[in-house]
Amino acid sequence: MTRDVIALTAAPPDRATLLAGLFAGGPDLRLDTTAQSAVTQLCAPDGRPLVAIEASALVRVPAEVRRLLGVVPEGPVWWTEARASTAVPEAYALARSFAGRLVTVLGGTVWPPDALTTAVVPLRTDIAAVPVPDTGIPAVDVLTPRAMVVMQDRPVVPLSTWLADALRHAADSDRALQLVTPPASRLTLPLRTALRGLPHRWVVRDERRGLYDGLSGVRLRWRGGIFGPDLDARGAAQLAEPFRAPVAGAVRQLVLQVRTRHHPDAGLLLGGALEAVFRRLTGAAPQGWGTAEPAGNPWSRRQLTELARARAPRPTLLTV
């Protein structure tokens, strides 16, 4: 499992600031890059990854930060996310110190709020005794011939660029992407939609109730390198306890699906139907859009159309 720390800064981290953050563990740690240099890994002296740091992204829509983190920035912020391995106790402290150093130099805030520190973190764990997940993908914790398993422990789990990248790798390798969270976690609508179709799955790990599918409630078990239904003696699926009875105070939600088809002519401008639905339901146009969450670009039908054209004939998945 990994733990995430996010630095929200008013200015983009430059090379000197990033190096100051990366020296949170002292000069003996190593650096590596993956995903075409979009991810920097802080590694132990023997090369074992401790913290993966994604390239900073400008979030121009403050409402996205509030939606995903509960933090209210004063304006656009640079979002720098670090994922720490829980296999090494010092890794989370390293991620905290990395983020804290960025914020100390550039101004801003750290999420979670109690993660702020700038202390040097010496590596005392016997790294040789720690197993290394040989996944090759920073977001993936367990890799089998049938599944990619990602473990997240966040109150709100978005379709981040980490997970979007894992989804692409899963599709390319004919594997299932299976996201494991505690029962208190919630998924954003884009991530719920991405995991809705089998073989992908949202796995809830409840210490009291066991494993179950977070969307259907079917009880699960790990077998053959993948999470699948835990069938009873008759071969039927079983529902987990939270899905067998209505929850007191449950809130009903309206899910609206709109499909449109367009002729790909030169004057086509996408997003008109979506904007009309937004205005009808909320009284305003969408605030932002992007290829993952946070959807940090201000709403622009022209820009999203240009992106879709550049990717054609490949499909384009956008979050709004």
PDB file of C-alpha atoms in Angstrom:
ATOM      1  CA  MET A   1       0.000   0.000   0.000  1.00  0.00           C
ATOM      2  CA  THR A   2       1.052   3.602  -0.486  1.00  0.00           C
ATOM      3  CA  ARG A   3       0.291   6.819   1.347  1.00  0.00           C
ATOM      4  CA  ASP A   4      -0.078  10.077  -0.529  1.00  0.00           C
ATOM      5  CA  VAL A   5       1.170  13.550   0.322  1.00  0.00           C
ATOM      6  CA  ILE A   6       0.338  16.557  -1.855  1.00  0.00           C
ATOM      7  CA  ALA A   7       2.084  19.928  -1.931  1.00  0.00           C
ATOM      8  CA  LEU A   8      -0.049  22.833  -3.153  1.00  0.00           C
ATOM      9  CA  THR A   9       2.216  25.751  -4.001  1.00  0.00           C
ATOM     10  CA  ALA A  10       1.654  29.197  -5.423  1.00  0.00           C
ATOM     11  CA  ALA A  11       4.634  28.895  -7.782  1.00  0.00           C
ATOM     12  CA  PRO A  12       5.907  25.969  -9.845  1.00  0.00           C
ATOM     13  CA  PRO A  13       8.698  24.000  -8.166  1.00  0.00           C
ATOM     14  CA  ASP A  14      11.943  24.750  -9.978  1.00  0.00           C
ATOM     15  CA  ARG A  15      14.895  22.407 -10.162  1.00  0.00           C
ATOM     16  CA  ALA A  16      16.640  23.812  -7.083  1.00  0.00           C
ATOM     17  CA  THR A  17      13.499  23.535  -4.955  1.00  0.00           C
ATOM     18  CA  LEU A  18      12.845  19.983  -6.112  1.00  0.00           C
ATOM     19  CA  LEU A  19      16.415  18.999  -5.269  1.00  0.00           C
ATOM     20  CA  ALA A  20      16.063  20.538  -1.812  1.00  0.00           C
ATOM     21  CA  GLY A  21      12.943  18.459  -1.300  1.00  0.00           C
ATOM     22  CA  LEU A  22      14.534  15.304  -2.639  1.00  0.00           C
ATOM     23  CA  PHE A  23      17.406  15.680  -0.169  1.00  0.00           C
ATOM     24  CA  ALA A  24      14.941  15.048   2.664  1.00  0.00           C
ATOM     25  CA  GLY A  25      16.592  11.676   3.155  1.00  0.00           C
ATOM     26  CA  GLY A  26      20.157  12.897   2.903  1.00  0.00           C
ATOM     27  CA  PRO A  27      22.723  12.450   0.128  1.00  0.00           C
ATOM     28  CA  ASP A  28      22.816   8.638   0.230  1.00  0.00           C
ATOM     29  CA  LEU A  29      19.440   8.106  -1.424  1.00  0.00           C
ATOM     30  CA  ARG A  30      19.231   7.646  -5.182  1.00  0.00           C
ATOM     31  CA  LEU A  31      17.002   9.183  -7.839  1.00  0.00           C
ATOM     32  CA  ASP A  32      15.370   7.402 -10.740  1.00  0.00           C
ATOM     33  CA  THR A  33      12.798   8.354 -13.361  1.00  0.00           C
ATOM     34  CA  THR A  34       9.964   6.340 -14.862  1.00  0.00           C
ATOM     35  CA  ALA A  35       6.992   6.879 -17.175  1.00  0.00           C
ATOM     36  CA  GLN A  36       9.050   8.855 -19.702  1.00  0.00           C
ATOM     37  CA  SER A  37      10.514  11.028 -16.907  1.00  0.00           C
ATOM     38  CA  ALA A  38       7.059  12.131 -15.700  1.00  0.00           C
ATOM     39  CA  VAL A  39       7.657  10.391 -12.353  1.00  0.00           C
ATOM     40  CA  THR A  40      10.738  10.767 -10.165  1.00  0.00           C
ATOM     41  CA  GLN A  41      11.488   8.034  -7.661  1.00  0.00           C
ATOM     42  CA  LEU A  42      13.407   8.528  -4.440  1.00  0.00           C
ATOM     43  CA  CYS A  43      15.157   5.219  -3.870  1.00  0.00           C
ATOM     44  CA  ALA A  44      17.213   3.504  -1.198  1.00  0.00           C
ATOM     45  CA  PRO A  45      20.947   3.073  -1.884  1.00  0.00           C
ATOM     46  CA  ASP A  46      20.258  -0.362  -3.406  1.00  0.00           C
ATOM     47  CA  GLY A  47      17.676   1.098  -5.813  1.00  0.00           C
ATOM     48  CA  ARG A  48      14.489   0.056  -4.008  1.00  0.00           C
ATOM     49  CA  PRO A  49      11.789   2.725  -4.538  1.00  0.00           C
ATOM     50  CA  LEU A  50      10.644   4.597  -1.432  1.00  0.00           C
ATOM     51  CA  VAL A  51       8.718   7.610  -2.754  1.00  0.00           C
ATOM     52  CA  ALA A  52       7.358   8.306  -6.243  1.00  0.00           C
ATOM     53  CA  ILE A  53       6.848  11.962  -7.161  1.00  0.00           C
ATOM     54  CA  GLU A  54       4.727  13.003 -10.096  1.00  0.00           C
ATOM     55  CA  ALA A  55       5.527  16.014 -12.251  1.00  0.00           C
ATOM     56  CA  SER A  56       3.818  19.151 -10.936  1.00  0.00           C
ATOM     57  CA  ALA A  57       0.562  20.196 -12.581  1.00  0.00           C
ATOM     58  CA  LEU A  58      -1.092  23.598 -12.575  1.00  0.00           C
ATOM     59  CA  VAL A  59      -4.657  23.484 -11.250  1.00  0.00           C
ATOM     60  CA  ARG A  60      -6.380  26.641 -12.431  1.00  0.00           C
ATOM     61  CA  VAL A  61      -9.739  25.715 -10.878  1.00  0.00           C
ATOM     62  CA  PRO A  62      -9.647  26.167  -7.069  1.00  0.00           C
ATOM     63  CA  ALA A  63     -12.970  24.336  -6.731  1.00  0.00           C
ATOM     64  CA  GLU A  64     -11.228  21.127  -7.835  1.00  0.00           C
ATOM     65  CA  VAL A  65      -8.831  21.323  -4.904  1.00  0.00           C
ATOM     66  CA  ARG A  66     -11.724  21.866  -2.518  1.00  0.00           C
ATOM     67  CA  ARG A  67     -13.683  18.954  -4.018  1.00  0.00           C
ATOM     68  CA  LEU A  68     -10.843  16.453  -3.801  1.00  0.00           C
ATOM     69  CA  LEU A  69      -8.932  17.556  -0.703  1.00  0.00           C
ATOM     70  CA  GLY A  70     -11.233  19.820   1.285  1.00  0.00           C
ATOM     71  CA  VAL A  71      -8.632  22.590   1.010  1.00  0.00           C
ATOM     72  CA  VAL A  72      -9.708  26.030  -0.213  1.00  0.00           C
ATOM     73  CA  PRO A  73      -6.850  27.774  -2.070  1.00  0.00           C
ATOM     74  CA  GLU A  74      -6.961  31.476  -2.820  1.00  0.00           C
ATOM     75  CA  GLY A  75      -6.316  30.933  -6.515  1.00  0.00           C
ATOM     76  CA  PRO A  76      -4.608  28.584  -8.976  1.00  0.00           C
ATOM     77  CA  VAL A  77      -2.037  26.257  -7.399  1.00  0.00           C
ATOM     78  CA  TRP A  78       0.677  23.875  -8.495  1.00  0.00           C
ATOM     79  CA  TRP A  79      -0.209  20.321  -7.444  1.00  0.00           C
ATOM     80  CA  THR A  80       2.790  18.080  -6.688  1.00  0.00           C
ATOM     81  CA  GLU A  81       1.897  14.588  -5.498  1.00  0.00           C
ATOM     82  CA  ALA A  82       4.173  12.103  -3.741  1.00  0.00           C
ATOM     83  CA  ARG A  83       3.308   8.451  -3.093  1.00  0.00           C
ATOM     84  CA  ALA A  84       5.150   6.733  -0.260  1.00  0.00           C
ATOM     85  CA  SER A  85       5.515   2.981   0.083  1.00  0.00           C
ATOM     86  CA  THR A  86       4.212   1.629   3.383  1.00  0.00           C
ATOM     87  CA  ALA A  87       6.692  -1.261   3.205  1.00  0.00           C
ATOM     88  CA  VAL A  88       9.402   1.016   4.631  1.00  0.00           C
ATOM     89  CA  PRO A  89       8.437   3.025   7.751  1.00  0.00           C
ATOM     90  CA  GLU A  90      10.592   6.013   6.790  1.00  0.00           C
ATOM     91  CA  ALA A  91       9.044   6.387   3.322  1.00  0.00           C
ATOM     92  CA  TYR A  92       5.986   8.339   4.471  1.00  0.00           C
ATOM     93  CA  ALA A  93       8.168  10.660   6.540  1.00  0.00           C
ATOM     94  CA  LEU A  94      10.307  11.233   3.436  1.00  0.00           C
ATOM     95  CA  ALA A  95       7.231  12.140   1.391  1.00  0.00           C
ATOM     96  CA  ARG A  96       6.077  14.515   4.130  1.00  0.00           C
ATOM     97  CA  SER A  97       9.465  16.212   4.315  1.00  0.00           C
ATOM     98  CA  PHE A  98       9.677  16.503   0.524  1.00  0.00           C
ATOM     99  CA  ALA A  99       6.285  18.232   0.375  1.00  0.00           C
ATOM    100  CA  GLY A 100       7.032  20.367   3.415  1.00  0.00           C
ATOM    101  CA  ARG A 101      10.241  21.672   1.892  1.00  0.00           C
ATOM    102  CA  LEU A 102       8.447  22.659  -1.311  1.00  0.00           C
ATOM    103  CA  VAL A 103       5.809  24.553   0.642  1.00  0.00           C
ATOM    104  CA  THR A 104       8.382  26.217   2.900  1.00  0.00           C
ATOM    105  CA  VAL A 105      10.259  27.620  -0.095  1.00  0.00           C
ATOM    106  CA  LEU A 106       7.368  28.402  -2.438  1.00  0.00           C
ATOM    107  CA  GLY A 107       4.489  29.073  -0.059  1.00  0.00           C
ATOM    108  CA  GLY A 108       1.278  27.101   0.034  1.00  0.00           C
ATOM    109  CA  THR A 109      -0.056  24.157   1.987  1.00  0.00           C
ATOM    110  CA  VAL A 110       0.402  20.419   2.406  1.00  0.00           C
ATOM    111  CA  TRP A 111      -2.274  17.742   2.348  1.00  0.00           C
ATOM    112  CA  PRO A 112      -2.968  16.042   4.706  1.00  0.00           C
ATOM    113  CA  PRO A 113      -2.651  19.123   6.934  1.00  0.00           C
ATOM    114  CA  ASP A 114      -0.784  17.212   9.650  1.00  0.00           C
ATOM    115  CA  ALA A 115       1.879  16.041   7.176  1.00  0.00           C
ATOM    116  CA  LEU A 116       3.914  19.259   7.177  1.00  0.00           C
ATOM    117  CA  THR A 117       7.552  18.759   8.192  1.00  0.00           C
ATOM    118  CA  THR A 118      10.983  19.625   6.828  1.00  0.00           C
ATOM    119  CA  ALA A 119      13.056  17.268   8.962  1.00  0.00           C
ATOM    120  CA  VAL A 120      15.837  15.155   7.515  1.00  0.00           C
ATOM    121  CA  VAL A 121      14.729  11.516   7.595  1.00  0.00           C
ATOM    122  CA  PRO A 122      17.565   9.013   8.083  1.00  0.00           C
ATOM    123  CA  LEU A 123      16.940   5.582   6.625  1.00  0.00           C
ATOM    124  CA  ARG A 124      17.322   3.096   9.485  1.00  0.00           C
ATOM    125  CA  THR A 125      15.239   0.162   8.228  1.00  0.00           C
ATOM    126  CA  ASP A 126      17.096  -2.905   6.968  1.00  0.00           C
ATOM    127  CA  ILE A 127      16.115  -2.415   3.339  1.00  0.00           C
ATOM    128  CA  ALA A 128      17.479  -5.805   2.303  1.00  0.00           C
ATOM    129  CA  ALA A 129      14.709  -7.461   4.327  1.00  0.00           C
ATOM    130  CA  VAL A 130      11.916  -5.504   2.617  1.00  0.00           C
ATOM    131  CA  PRO A 131      10.277  -7.201  -0.394  1.00  0.00           C
ATOM    132  CA  VAL A 132      10.077  -5.055  -3.509  1.00  0.00           C
ATOM    133  CA  PRO A 133       6.909  -5.133  -5.670  1.00  0.00           C
ATOM    134  CA  ASP A 134       8.292  -5.695  -9.168  1.00  0.00           C
ATOM    135  CA  THR A 135       5.524  -3.843 -11.001  1.00  0.00           C
ATOM    136  CA  GLY A 136       7.430  -1.262 -13.030  1.00  0.00           C
ATOM    137  CA  ILE A 137       4.427   1.079 -12.661  1.00  0.00           C
ATOM    138  CA  PRO A 138       4.526   3.577  -9.772  1.00  0.00           C
ATOM    139  CA  ALA A 139       0.790   3.390  -9.036  1.00  0.00           C
ATOM    140  CA  VAL A 140       0.624  -0.421  -8.898  1.00  0.00           C
ATOM    141  CA  ASP A 141       1.262  -2.254  -5.621  1.00  0.00           C
ATOM    142  CA  VAL A 142       0.703  -5.860  -6.753  1.00  0.00           C
ATOM    143  CA  LEU A 143       1.124  -7.210 -10.274  1.00  0.00           C
ATOM    144  CA  THR A 144      -0.005 -10.667 -11.380  1.00  0.00           C
ATOM    145  CA  PRO A 145      -0.617 -12.160 -14.831  1.00  0.00           C
ATOM    146  CA  ARG A 146      -4.324 -11.381 -14.362  1.00  0.00           C
ATOM    147  CA  ALA A 147      -4.522  -8.179 -12.337  1.00  0.00           C
ATOM    148  CA  MET A 148      -2.963  -4.879 -11.368  1.00  0.00           C
ATOM    149  CA  VAL A 149      -3.797  -4.073  -7.754  1.00  0.00           C
ATOM    150  CA  VAL A 150      -3.634  -0.502  -6.457  1.00  0.00           C
ATOM    151  CA  MET A 151      -4.099   0.172  -2.738  1.00  0.00           C
ATOM    152  CA  GLN A 152      -5.305   3.612  -1.679  1.00  0.00           C
ATOM    153  CA  ASP A 153      -6.074   5.054   1.745  1.00  0.00           C
ATOM    154  CA  ARG A 154      -7.600   8.450   0.977  1.00  0.00           C
ATOM    155  CA  PRO A 155     -10.996   9.842   2.029  1.00  0.00           C
ATOM    156  CA  VAL A 156     -11.759  10.744  -1.605  1.00  0.00           C
ATOM    157  CA  VAL A 157     -10.028   8.708  -4.309  1.00  0.00           C
ATOM    158  CA  PRO A 158     -10.002  10.461  -7.707  1.00  0.00           C
ATOM    159  CA  LEU A 159      -9.168   9.262 -11.193  1.00  0.00           C
ATOM    160  CA  SER A 160      -5.673  10.666 -10.808  1.00  0.00           C
ATOM    161  CA  THR A 161      -3.043  10.602 -13.500  1.00  0.00           C
ATOM    162  CA  TRP A 162      -1.486   7.696 -11.558  1.00  0.00           C
ATOM    163  CA  LEU A 163      -4.667   5.641 -11.878  1.00  0.00           C
ATOM    164  CA  ALA A 164      -5.378   6.752 -15.442  1.00  0.00           C
ATOM    165  CA  ASP A 165      -1.898   5.521 -16.372  1.00  0.00           C
ATOM    166  CA  ALA A 166      -2.523   2.231 -14.556  1.00  0.00           C
ATOM    167  CA  LEU A 167      -5.811   1.802 -16.445  1.00  0.00           C
ATOM    168  CA  ARG A 168      -4.015   2.215 -19.758  1.00  0.00           C
ATOM    169  CA  HIS A 169      -1.362  -0.316 -18.749  1.00  0.00           C
ATOM    170  CA  ALA A 170      -4.063  -2.742 -17.609  1.00  0.00           C
ATOM    171  CA  ALA A 171      -5.897  -2.471 -20.925  1.00  0.00           C
ATOM    172  CA  ASP A 172      -2.692  -2.863 -22.937  1.00  0.00           C
ATOM    173  CA  SER A 173      -1.658  -5.974 -20.980  1.00  0.00           C
ATOM    174  CA  ASP A 174      -5.159  -7.531 -20.826  1.00  0.00           C
ATOM    175  CA  ARG A 175      -5.285  -7.306 -17.034  1.00  0.00           C
ATOM    176  CA  ALA A 176      -7.904  -6.158 -14.550  1.00  0.00           C
ATOM    177  CA  LEU A 177      -7.275  -3.000 -12.551  1.00  0.00           C
ATOM    178  CA  GLN A 178      -8.445  -3.613  -8.998  1.00  0.00           C
ATOM    179  CA  LEU A 179      -8.486  -0.739  -6.525  1.00  0.00           C
ATOM    180  CA  VAL A 180      -8.393  -1.621  -2.819  1.00  0.00           C
ATOM    181  CA  THR A 181      -9.580   0.928  -0.239  1.00  0.00           C
ATOM    182  CA  PRO A 182     -10.838   0.970   3.355  1.00  0.00           C
ATOM    183  CA  PRO A 183     -14.627   1.205   3.799  1.00  0.00           C
ATOM    184  CA  ALA A 184     -14.561   4.928   4.625  1.00  0.00           C
ATOM    185  CA  SER A 185     -13.112   5.888   1.233  1.00  0.00           C
ATOM    186  CA  ARG A 186     -15.301   7.362  -1.497  1.00  0.00           C
ATOM    187  CA  LEU A 187     -14.610   7.289  -5.224  1.00  0.00           C
ATOM    188  CA  THR A 188     -15.239  10.225  -7.507  1.00  0.00           C
ATOM    189  CA  LEU A 189     -17.700   9.715 -10.341  1.00  0.00           C
ATOM    190  CA  PRO A 190     -14.986   9.488 -13.043  1.00  0.00           C
ATOM    191  CA  LEU A 191     -13.180   6.752 -11.121  1.00  0.00           C
ATOM    192  CA  ARG A 192     -16.405   4.887 -10.314  1.00  0.00           C
ATOM    193  CA  THR A 193     -17.279   4.975 -14.002  1.00  0.00           C
ATOM    194  CA  ALA A 194     -13.835   3.721 -15.022  1.00  0.00           C
ATOM    195  CA  LEU A 195     -14.063   0.766 -12.611  1.00  0.00           C
ATOM    196  CA  ARG A 196     -17.688  -0.105 -13.321  1.00  0.00           C
ATOM    197  CA  GLY A 197     -17.081  -2.631 -16.087  1.00  0.00           C
ATOM    198  CA  LEU A 198     -15.538  -6.031 -15.411  1.00  0.00           C
ATOM    199  CA  PRO A 199     -12.801  -7.152 -15.067  1.00  0.00           C
ATOM    200  CA  HIS A 200     -11.957  -3.888 -13.257  1.00  0.00           C
ATOM    201  CA  ARG A 201     -13.167  -3.732  -9.687  1.00  0.00           C
ATOM    202  CA  TRP A 202     -13.344  -1.574  -6.561  1.00  0.00           C
ATOM    203  CA  VAL A 203     -12.396  -3.797  -3.635  1.00  0.00           C
ATOM    204  CA  VAL A 204     -13.345  -2.652  -0.135  1.00  0.00           C
ATOM    205  CA  ARG A 205     -11.227  -4.167   2.603  1.00  0.00           C
ATOM    206  CA  ASP A 206     -13.202  -4.078   5.839  1.00  0.00           C
ATOM    207  CA  GLU A 207     -11.459  -5.535   8.884  1.00  0.00           C
ATOM    208  CA  ARG A 208     -14.804  -6.595  10.363  1.00  0.00           C
ATOM    209  CA  ARG A 209     -16.786  -7.579   7.256  1.00  0.00           C
ATOM    210  CA  GLY A 210     -14.026  -8.854   4.994  1.00  0.00           C
ATOM    211  CA  LEU A 211     -13.610  -8.097   1.295  1.00  0.00           C
ATOM    212  CA  TYR A 212     -16.448  -6.968  -0.948  1.00  0.00           C
ATOM    213  CA  ASP A 213     -17.104  -5.111  -4.184  1.00  0.00           C
ATOM    214  CA  GLY A 214     -17.660  -1.428  -3.444  1.00  0.00           C
ATOM    215  CA  LEU A 215     -20.184  -1.019  -6.272  1.00  0.00           C
ATOM    216  CA  SER A 216     -22.196  -4.247  -6.238  1.00  0.00           C
ATOM    217  CA  GLY A 217     -21.651  -5.420  -2.654  1.00  0.00           C
ATOM    218  CA  VAL A 218     -20.612  -8.925  -3.744  1.00  0.00           C
ATOM    219  CA  ARG A 219     -18.288 -10.610  -1.272  1.00  0.00           C
ATOM    220  CA  LEU A 220     -14.829 -11.224  -2.710  1.00  0.00           C
ATOM    221  CA  ARG A 221     -11.814 -13.432  -2.201  1.00  0.00           C
ATOM    222  CA  TRP A 222      -8.276 -13.445  -3.566  1.00  0.00           C
ATOM    223  CA  ARG A 223      -7.742 -16.480  -5.740  1.00  0.00           C
ATOM    224  CA  GLY A 224      -5.544 -17.174  -8.726  1.00  0.00           C
ATOM    225  CA  GLY A 225      -3.922 -13.748  -8.652  1.00  0.00           C
ATOM    226  CA  ILE A 226      -7.151 -11.747  -8.826  1.00  0.00           C
ATOM    227  CA  PHE A 227     -10.070 -10.661  -6.646  1.00  0.00           C
ATOM    228  CA  GLY A 228     -13.248 -12.512  -7.590  1.00  0.00           C
ATOM    229  CA  PRO A 229     -16.653 -13.442  -6.116  1.00  0.00           C
ATOM    230  CA  ASP A 230     -16.649 -15.553  -2.962  1.00  0.00           C
ATOM    231  CA  LEU A 231     -19.360 -18.046  -3.919  1.00  0.00           C
ATOM    232  CA  ASP A 232     -21.458 -20.041  -1.476  1.00  0.00           C
ATOM    233  CA  ALA A 233     -21.944 -23.824  -1.523  1.00  0.00           C
ATOM    234  CA  ARG A 234     -24.512 -23.494  -4.318  1.00  0.00           C
ATOM    235  CA  GLY A 235     -22.162 -21.444  -6.466  1.00  0.00           C
ATOM    236  CA  ALA A 236     -24.085 -18.200  -5.948  1.00  0.00           C
ATOM    237  CA  ALA A 237     -22.590 -14.813  -5.162  1.00  0.00           C
ATOM    238  CA  GLN A 238     -23.052 -13.466  -1.636  1.00  0.00           C
ATOM    239  CA  LEU A 239     -23.791  -9.902  -0.604  1.00  0.00           C
ATOM    240  CA  ALA A 240     -21.699  -8.249   2.085  1.00  0.00           C
ATOM    241  CA  GLU A 241     -23.485  -7.014   5.192  1.00  0.00           C
ATOM    242  CA  PRO A 242     -23.477  -3.281   4.284  1.00  0.00           C
ATOM    243  CA  PHE A 243     -25.448  -4.077   1.111  1.00  0.00           C
ATOM    244  CA  ARG A 244     -28.038  -6.382   2.698  1.00  0.00           C
ATOM    245  CA  ALA A 245     -29.948  -3.681   4.565  1.00  0.00           C
ATOM    246  CA  PRO A 246     -30.714  -0.019   3.832  1.00  0.00           C
ATOM    247  CA  VAL A 247     -28.432   2.471   5.534  1.00  0.00           C
ATOM    248  CA  ALA A 248     -30.104   4.940   7.871  1.00  0.00           C
ATOM    249  CA  GLY A 249     -29.868   8.468   6.530  1.00  0.00           C
ATOM    250  CA  ALA A 250     -28.742   7.317   3.073  1.00  0.00           C
ATOM    251  CA  VAL A 251     -28.888  10.016   0.409  1.00  0.00           C
ATOM    252  CA  ARG A 252     -30.445   9.342  -2.982  1.00  0.00           C
ATOM    253  CA  GLN A 253     -28.443  10.414  -6.003  1.00  0.00           C
ATOM    254  CA  LEU A 254     -29.499  11.156  -9.552  1.00  0.00           C
ATOM    255  CA  VAL A 255     -27.251   9.670 -12.234  1.00  0.00           C
ATOM    256  CA  LEU A 256     -27.844  11.177 -15.654  1.00  0.00           C
ATOM    257  CA  GLN A 257     -26.281   9.738 -18.803  1.00  0.00           C
ATOM    258  CA  VAL A 258     -26.252  11.733 -22.022  1.00  0.00           C
ATOM    259  CA  ARG A 259     -24.987  10.348 -25.336  1.00  0.00           C
ATOM    260  CA  THR A 260     -24.442  12.447 -28.431  1.00  0.00           C
ATOM    261  CA  ARG A 261     -23.122  11.598 -31.899  1.00  0.00           C
ATOM    262  CA  HIS A 262     -21.474  14.105 -34.209  1.00  0.00           C
ATOM    263  CA  HIS A 263     -20.273  14.153 -37.784  1.00  0.00           C
ATOM    264  CA  PRO A 264     -16.515  14.894 -37.677  1.00  0.00           C
ATOM    265  CA  ASP A 265     -16.623  17.974 -39.875  1.00  0.00           C
ATOM    266  CA  ALA A 266     -14.167  20.860 -39.709  1.00  0.00           C
ATOM    267  CA  GLY A 267     -16.539  23.122 -37.782  1.00  0.00           C
ATOM    268  CA  LEU A 268     -17.351  20.619 -35.026  1.00  0.00           C
ATOM    269  CA  LEU A 269     -17.075  21.995 -31.482  1.00  0.00           C
ATOM    270  CA  LEU A 270     -17.522  19.401 -28.753  1.00  0.00           C
ATOM    271  CA  GLY A 271     -19.046  19.923 -25.320  1.00  0.00           C
ATOM    272  CA  GLY A 272     -22.193  21.827 -26.271  1.00  0.00           C
ATOM    273  CA  ALA A 273     -24.641  19.213 -25.005  1.00  0.00           C
ATOM    274  CA  LEU A 274     -22.625  18.759 -21.818  1.00  0.00           C
ATOM    275  CA  GLU A 275     -22.577  22.485 -21.165  1.00  0.00           C
ATOM    276  CA  ALA A 276     -26.333  22.691 -21.743  1.00  0.00           C
ATOM    277  CA  VAL A 277     -26.935  19.914 -19.195  1.00  0.00           C
ATOM    278  CA  PHE A 278     -24.668  21.627 -16.672  1.00  0.00           C
ATOM    279  CA  ARG A 279     -26.468  24.931 -17.085  1.00  0.00           C
ATOM    280  CA  ARG A 280     -29.851  23.255 -16.747  1.00  0.00           C
ATOM    281  CA  LEU A 281     -28.925  21.371 -13.571  1.00  0.00           C
ATOM    282  CA  THR A 282     -26.561  23.812 -11.852  1.00  0.00           C
ATOM    283  CA  GLY A 283     -27.277  27.181 -13.432  1.00  0.00           C
ATOM    284  CA  ALA A 284     -23.713  27.550 -14.712  1.00  0.00           C
ATOM    285  CA  ALA A 285     -21.263  26.087 -17.208  1.00  0.00           C
ATOM    286  CA  PRO A 286     -18.661  23.528 -16.053  1.00  0.00           C
ATOM    287  CA  GLN A 287     -15.760  25.096 -14.183  1.00  0.00           C
ATOM    288  CA  GLY A 288     -12.948  22.846 -15.368  1.00  0.00           C
ATOM    289  CA  TRP A 289     -11.931  19.882 -17.475  1.00  0.00           C
ATOM    290  CA  GLY A 290      -8.958  17.573 -17.914  1.00  0.00           C
ATOM    291  CA  THR A 291      -7.791  14.098 -18.840  1.00  0.00           C
ATOM    292  CA  ALA A 292      -7.659  13.082 -15.160  1.00  0.00           C
ATOM    293  CA  GLU A 293      -8.422  14.508 -11.736  1.00  0.00           C
ATOM    294  CA  PRO A 294      -7.952  17.193 -10.640  1.00  0.00           C
ATOM    295  CA  ALA A 295      -9.622  18.630 -13.737  1.00  0.00           C
ATOM    296  CA  GLY A 296      -7.511  21.743 -13.533  1.00  0.00           C
ATOM    297  CA  ASN A 297      -8.083  23.466 -16.887  1.00  0.00           C
ATOM    298  CA  PRO A 298     -10.725  26.206 -17.084  1.00  0.00           C
ATOM    299  CA  TRP A 299     -13.721  25.131 -19.144  1.00  0.00           C
ATOM    300  CA  SER A 300     -13.045  25.558 -22.857  1.00  0.00           C
ATOM    301  CA  ARG A 301     -14.954  23.741 -25.576  1.00  0.00           C
ATOM    302  CA  ARG A 302     -12.348  24.804 -28.108  1.00  0.00           C
ATOM    303  CA  GLN A 303      -9.424  23.343 -26.161  1.00  0.00           C
ATOM    304  CA  LEU A 304     -11.084  20.015 -25.413  1.00  0.00           C
ATOM    305  CA  THR A 305     -12.096  19.722 -29.074  1.00  0.00           C
ATOM    306  CA  GLU A 306      -8.498  20.349 -30.138  1.00  0.00           C
ATOM    307  CA  LEU A 307      -7.310  17.608 -27.784  1.00  0.00           C
ATOM    308  CA  ALA A 308      -9.876  15.119 -29.089  1.00  0.00           C
ATOM    309  CA  ARG A 309      -8.915  15.919 -32.690  1.00  0.00           C
ATOM    310  CA  ALA A 310      -5.224  15.474 -31.919  1.00  0.00           C
ATOM    311  CA  ARG A 311      -5.908  12.039 -30.422  1.00  0.00           C
ATOM    312  CA  ALA A 312      -8.283  10.821 -33.115  1.00  0.00           C
ATOM    313  CA  PRO A 313      -8.940   8.078 -34.072  1.00  0.00           C
ATOM    314  CA  ARG A 314      -7.962   6.990 -30.547  1.00  0.00           C
ATOM    315  CA  PRO A 315     -10.659   7.513 -27.905  1.00  0.00           C
ATOM    316  CA  THR A 316     -10.386  10.374 -25.413  1.00  0.00           C
ATOM    317  CA  LEU A 317     -11.646  10.176 -21.833  1.00  0.00           C
ATOM    318  CA  LEU A 318     -12.158  13.536 -20.152  1.00  0.00           C
ATOM    319  CA  THR A 319     -13.244  14.585 -16.673  1.00  0.00           C
ATOM    320  CA  VAL A 320     -15.355  17.695 -16.152  1.00  0.00           C
TER     321      VAL A 320
END
